[in-house]
Amino acid sequence: MNTHWIALYLSGQYPGMYTVPNKLDIIFKIRQIDSTNFSDTMIWLLHGKSDVEYFKTLLDSFKDRHGEDKLMVLLERLSVPNEVRNDPYEKFESKEIVISEYDKKTIWFITPFDKKHEKLQKIIQTYLNQNFSWWKIEVASLEKDGDGKYLWTSIDEFLEKYPLYVVDFRDSNLNVAIELGGILKTWKPCITIVEDKLPSDITWFIYVRKPKVAMEDDWTEDAQKKFLEDFSIQLKRYIN
C-alpha cells in the first residue's frame, strides 16, 4: 500500500479525483479508532505542512502504530477507493480486506419476532458482505439494547446507539409501529420495508417492497433480485 497516493487523494490532488479535503472529518474518524495518539498536540505539530505531507504523516503514523490491516479499516471508513491505494505505475495483487466484527458498523433491524425475519436478514447481510463489508445488520433486542422492562424506555435507549435502521413493517405490527414512531421522533435515518401498502398516515415514506409469501424460503430469485435493487438504492443514500 502506498500512502503517498492515498494522501494525494485525501488532499484532493489525485489525478481525475479532485475534491476539497475535509481535515476535520478525517481526524474525527482517526480518533474514533485511536484517540490517544492523535491528540490536539500531535495535530498541532503538523501545522504548516502541505495537505499531502499532512495526510501522509497521519497515515504513516497510524500504520506504524496499528499495522496495515487496521489501516485498511480506516481507509474503508474514509471511503478511499481501492484504485488509489497503490502506486498506479506498479502492478499489484488485490488483497482481500478482512474486517473484524468489532470494527463493523451496525444497521439495526427492527422486525416482528418470528421466523420470517431470518430470511430477510440473511439476504441483506449477504448483500452487505458483497458490497459494504464494513457494515453488518443485527436484530434489535429490547433486553440487550434497552432496559428490558418497558418498551418505550428501551426504544429511547437503543435508538441512540446506531446510525441507520431497517424497519420490517410487515403485517403492520403494533410494536414495530411504536418503534418506527420513536425513529420519527429522533429523525434517525431508516429504510422501511413493507409487503402491502403503508397506513395512510405515513404514505409519504420512501419504502422498499418485499414479496408477500407464506414461507420466507419461498422467495423466487427474481423477487429477491428486485428487492435488492430497490433496497440498495435506499441504502446508498445513507452509506455513501
Tab-separated table of C-alpha atoms in Angstrom:
chain	number	residue	atom	x	y	z
A	1	MET	CA	0.000	0.000	0.000
A	2	ASN	CA	1.354	3.408	-0.977
A	3	THR	CA	0.341	6.150	1.471
A	4	HIS	CA	1.671	8.843	-0.865
A	5	TRP	CA	-1.116	8.231	-3.392
A	6	ILE	CA	-3.735	7.967	-0.650
A	7	ALA	CA	-2.522	11.291	0.762
A	8	LEU	CA	-2.824	12.811	-2.712
A	9	TYR	CA	-6.422	11.579	-2.875
A	10	LEU	CA	-7.313	12.867	0.624
A	11	SER	CA	-5.805	16.247	-0.219
A	12	GLY	CA	-7.896	16.454	-3.392
A	13	GLN	CA	-4.914	16.282	-5.747
A	14	TYR	CA	-5.165	12.740	-7.121
A	15	PRO	CA	-5.430	12.936	-10.955
A	16	GLY	CA	-9.049	12.721	-12.029
A	17	MET	CA	-10.362	12.787	-8.448
A	18	TYR	CA	-10.012	16.413	-7.437
A	19	THR	CA	-12.001	17.222	-4.298
A	20	VAL	CA	-11.804	19.681	-1.408
A	21	PRO	CA	-10.160	17.901	1.573
A	22	ASN	CA	-12.078	17.627	4.849
A	23	LYS	CA	-9.410	17.577	7.562
A	24	LEU	CA	-11.858	17.649	10.473
A	25	ASP	CA	-13.804	14.617	9.242
A	26	ILE	CA	-10.600	12.639	8.674
A	27	ILE	CA	-9.219	13.487	12.124
A	28	PHE	CA	-12.566	12.572	13.683
A	29	LYS	CA	-12.564	9.123	12.019
A	30	ILE	CA	-8.944	8.501	13.031
A	31	ARG	CA	-9.779	9.406	16.631
A	32	GLN	CA	-12.741	7.020	16.616
A	33	ILE	CA	-10.145	4.245	16.354
A	34	ASP	CA	-7.262	5.854	18.281
A	35	SER	CA	-7.900	8.992	20.328
A	36	THR	CA	-4.740	8.644	22.436
A	37	ASN	CA	-2.007	9.024	19.831
A	38	PHE	CA	-3.760	11.644	17.695
A	39	SER	CA	-4.363	14.384	20.226
A	40	ASP	CA	-4.570	18.114	19.506
A	41	THR	CA	-0.885	18.390	20.440
A	42	MET	CA	0.134	15.858	17.826
A	43	ILE	CA	-2.036	17.532	15.184
A	44	TRP	CA	-0.520	20.926	16.070
A	45	LEU	CA	2.918	19.573	15.161
A	46	LEU	CA	1.681	19.195	11.582
A	47	HIS	CA	0.790	22.882	11.351
A	48	GLY	CA	2.360	24.465	8.292
A	49	LYS	CA	2.790	21.247	6.320
A	50	SER	CA	1.219	20.939	2.886
A	51	ASP	CA	-2.002	18.912	2.668
A	52	VAL	CA	-0.164	15.949	1.109
A	53	GLU	CA	2.521	15.976	3.847
A	54	TYR	CA	-0.188	16.400	6.493
A	55	PHE	CA	-2.230	13.386	5.392
A	56	LYS	CA	0.790	11.199	4.613
A	57	THR	CA	2.252	11.829	8.080
A	58	LEU	CA	-1.080	10.917	9.685
A	59	LEU	CA	-1.424	7.719	7.622
A	60	ASP	CA	2.177	6.619	8.187
A	61	SER	CA	1.905	7.274	11.918
A	62	PHE	CA	-1.372	5.344	12.098
A	63	LYS	CA	0.106	2.448	10.113
A	64	ASP	CA	3.216	2.309	12.341
A	65	ARG	CA	1.066	2.080	15.465
A	66	HIS	CA	-1.691	-0.244	14.263
A	67	GLY	CA	-0.430	-2.117	11.193
A	68	GLU	CA	-1.712	-2.338	7.640
A	69	ASP	CA	-4.863	-4.348	8.444
A	70	LYS	CA	-6.132	-1.640	10.793
A	71	LEU	CA	-5.156	0.993	8.239
A	72	MET	CA	-7.365	-0.824	5.720
A	73	VAL	CA	-10.272	-0.474	8.169
A	74	LEU	CA	-9.597	3.263	8.439
A	75	LEU	CA	-9.492	3.635	4.652
A	76	GLU	CA	-12.865	1.905	4.394
A	77	ARG	CA	-14.309	4.378	6.899
A	78	LEU	CA	-12.821	7.228	4.875
A	79	SER	CA	-14.302	5.743	1.649
A	80	VAL	CA	-10.893	5.755	-0.054
A	81	PRO	CA	-11.266	3.952	-3.418
A	82	ASN	CA	-9.188	0.806	-3.989
A	83	GLU	CA	-7.613	2.227	-7.145
A	84	VAL	CA	-5.774	4.984	-5.234
A	85	ARG	CA	-4.287	2.755	-2.540
A	86	ASN	CA	-1.332	1.594	-4.607
A	87	ASP	CA	1.163	3.102	-6.991
A	88	PRO	CA	-0.743	3.274	-10.319
A	89	TYR	CA	2.533	2.632	-12.193
A	90	GLU	CA	3.138	-0.706	-10.481
A	91	LYS	CA	1.292	-3.987	-10.865
A	92	PHE	CA	-0.168	-5.310	-7.652
A	93	GLU	CA	-2.285	-8.197	-6.476
A	94	SER	CA	-5.526	-7.340	-4.772
A	95	LYS	CA	-5.650	-8.240	-1.093
A	96	GLU	CA	-8.871	-9.351	0.480
A	97	ILE	CA	-9.955	-6.962	3.214
A	98	VAL	CA	-10.873	-8.790	6.395
A	99	ILE	CA	-12.671	-6.603	8.905
A	100	SER	CA	-13.374	-7.905	12.390
A	101	GLU	CA	-16.946	-7.972	13.667
A	102	TYR	CA	-15.874	-5.490	16.363
A	103	ASP	CA	-14.876	-2.876	13.772
A	104	LYS	CA	-18.001	-3.180	11.634
A	105	LYS	CA	-20.757	-0.572	11.751
A	106	THR	CA	-24.214	-1.813	12.700
A	107	ILE	CA	-27.501	-1.322	10.897
A	108	TRP	CA	-30.220	-2.046	13.423
A	109	PHE	CA	-33.016	-4.314	12.194
A	110	ILE	CA	-36.442	-3.683	13.757
A	111	THR	CA	-38.800	-6.549	12.990
A	112	PRO	CA	-41.595	-8.699	14.416
A	113	PHE	CA	-40.022	-11.544	16.380
A	114	ASP	CA	-40.911	-14.632	14.405
A	115	LYS	CA	-39.045	-16.888	11.997
A	116	LYS	CA	-39.952	-14.782	8.961
A	117	HIS	CA	-37.323	-12.146	9.666
A	118	GLU	CA	-34.399	-14.584	9.408
A	119	LYS	CA	-34.562	-14.918	5.610
A	120	LEU	CA	-34.742	-11.154	5.110
A	121	GLN	CA	-31.851	-10.538	7.493
A	122	LYS	CA	-29.738	-13.165	5.707
A	123	ILE	CA	-30.442	-11.625	2.274
A	124	ILE	CA	-29.451	-8.154	3.490
A	125	GLN	CA	-26.309	-9.407	5.278
A	126	THR	CA	-25.171	-11.299	2.169
A	127	TYR	CA	-25.625	-8.128	0.143
A	128	LEU	CA	-23.599	-6.143	2.720
A	129	ASN	CA	-20.810	-8.743	2.712
A	130	GLN	CA	-20.512	-8.404	-1.066
A	131	ASN	CA	-20.819	-4.620	-1.349
A	132	PHE	CA	-20.301	-2.902	2.031
A	133	SER	CA	-18.208	-5.338	4.055
A	134	TRP	CA	-17.633	-2.895	6.927
A	135	TRP	CA	-21.368	-2.965	7.781
A	136	LYS	CA	-23.466	-5.646	9.450
A	137	ILE	CA	-27.158	-5.918	10.278
A	138	GLU	CA	-28.397	-7.079	13.683
A	139	VAL	CA	-31.865	-7.625	15.097
A	140	ALA	CA	-32.896	-5.136	17.785
A	141	SER	CA	-33.349	-6.709	21.212
A	142	LEU	CA	-35.063	-4.786	23.987
A	143	GLU	CA	-33.329	-6.949	26.596
A	144	LYS	CA	-29.835	-6.431	25.172
A	145	ASP	CA	-30.086	-2.886	23.872
A	146	GLY	CA	-32.690	-1.326	26.138
A	147	ASP	CA	-33.644	-1.649	29.785
A	148	GLY	CA	-35.649	-4.781	29.013
A	149	LYS	CA	-38.616	-3.642	31.133
A	150	TYR	CA	-40.642	-1.041	29.286
A	151	LEU	CA	-40.993	-0.798	25.538
A	152	TRP	CA	-40.764	2.985	25.233
A	153	THR	CA	-37.726	3.463	27.503
A	154	SER	CA	-35.999	0.593	25.695
A	155	ILE	CA	-36.712	2.245	22.358
A	156	ASP	CA	-35.247	5.516	23.638
A	157	GLU	CA	-32.061	3.701	24.621
A	158	PHE	CA	-31.382	1.668	21.501
A	159	LEU	CA	-32.313	4.490	19.125
A	160	GLU	CA	-29.336	6.424	20.494
A	161	LYS	CA	-26.829	3.705	19.579
A	162	TYR	CA	-26.815	3.240	15.828
A	163	PRO	CA	-26.567	5.384	12.673
A	164	LEU	CA	-29.126	3.576	10.497
A	165	TYR	CA	-32.233	1.423	10.978
A	166	VAL	CA	-34.112	-1.018	8.768
A	167	VAL	CA	-37.784	-1.343	9.763
A	168	ASP	CA	-39.617	-4.507	8.689
A	169	PHE	CA	-43.221	-3.244	8.748
A	170	ARG	CA	-44.961	-6.382	7.540
A	171	ASP	CA	-48.411	-7.117	8.935
A	172	SER	CA	-48.445	-3.529	10.321
A	173	ASN	CA	-47.081	-4.964	13.573
A	174	LEU	CA	-48.021	-2.718	16.528
A	175	ASN	CA	-44.686	-2.945	18.377
A	176	VAL	CA	-42.792	-2.161	15.184
A	177	ALA	CA	-45.157	0.801	14.594
A	178	ILE	CA	-44.267	2.173	18.038
A	179	GLU	CA	-40.557	1.726	17.337
A	180	LEU	CA	-40.987	3.432	13.970
A	181	GLY	CA	-42.631	6.322	15.815
A	182	GLY	CA	-39.530	6.515	18.012
A	183	ILE	CA	-37.340	6.804	14.942
A	184	LEU	CA	-39.520	9.637	13.620
A	185	LYS	CA	-39.162	11.380	16.977
A	186	THR	CA	-35.349	11.345	16.747
A	187	TRP	CA	-35.149	11.920	12.944
A	188	LYS	CA	-32.875	8.892	12.671
A	189	PRO	CA	-32.402	7.623	9.101
A	190	CYS	CA	-34.319	4.436	8.367
A	191	ILE	CA	-35.324	2.208	5.474
A	192	THR	CA	-38.906	0.935	5.727
A	193	ILE	CA	-39.743	-2.453	4.226
A	194	VAL	CA	-43.362	-3.388	3.530
A	195	GLU	CA	-45.369	-6.183	1.969
A	196	ASP	CA	-48.586	-4.204	1.438
A	197	LYS	CA	-49.390	-0.514	1.274
A	198	LEU	CA	-48.354	1.698	4.156
A	199	PRO	CA	-51.008	3.050	6.539
A	200	SER	CA	-52.459	6.321	5.245
A	201	ASP	CA	-50.690	8.458	7.875
A	202	ILE	CA	-47.241	7.518	6.587
A	203	THR	CA	-47.822	7.032	2.873
A	204	TRP	CA	-45.255	9.780	2.237
A	205	PHE	CA	-42.481	7.433	3.444
A	206	ILE	CA	-39.974	6.127	0.947
A	207	TYR	CA	-40.232	2.371	1.293
A	208	VAL	CA	-38.984	-0.872	-0.232
A	209	ARG	CA	-41.493	-3.566	-1.098
A	210	LYS	CA	-40.723	-7.219	-0.449
A	211	PRO	CA	-42.724	-10.197	-1.738
A	212	LYS	CA	-45.533	-11.456	0.443
A	213	VAL	CA	-45.091	-15.208	0.773
A	214	ALA	CA	-46.392	-17.889	3.088
A	215	MET	CA	-42.869	-19.004	3.974
A	216	GLU	CA	-39.799	-16.787	3.668
A	217	ASP	CA	-37.933	-19.547	1.830
A	218	ASP	CA	-40.493	-19.183	-0.994
A	219	TRP	CA	-38.784	-16.069	-2.374
A	220	THR	CA	-38.056	-16.527	-6.076
A	221	GLU	CA	-34.693	-15.486	-7.474
A	222	ASP	CA	-36.340	-12.676	-9.481
A	223	ALA	CA	-38.196	-11.397	-6.403
A	224	GLN	CA	-35.004	-11.356	-4.373
A	225	LYS	CA	-33.126	-9.555	-7.156
A	226	LYS	CA	-35.851	-6.893	-7.475
A	227	PHE	CA	-35.934	-6.365	-3.709
A	228	LEU	CA	-32.144	-5.931	-3.510
A	229	GLU	CA	-32.136	-3.476	-6.416
A	230	ASP	CA	-34.675	-1.268	-4.628
A	231	PHE	CA	-33.076	-1.765	-1.213
A	232	SER	CA	-29.587	-0.880	-2.491
A	233	ILE	CA	-30.860	2.449	-3.855
A	234	GLN	CA	-32.106	3.454	-0.407
A	235	LEU	CA	-29.083	2.044	1.403
A	236	LYS	CA	-26.623	4.009	-0.729
A	237	ARG	CA	-28.436	7.234	0.133
A	238	TYR	CA	-27.177	6.824	3.694
A	239	ILE	CA	-23.984	4.784	3.447
A	240	ASN	CA	-22.376	6.857	0.694
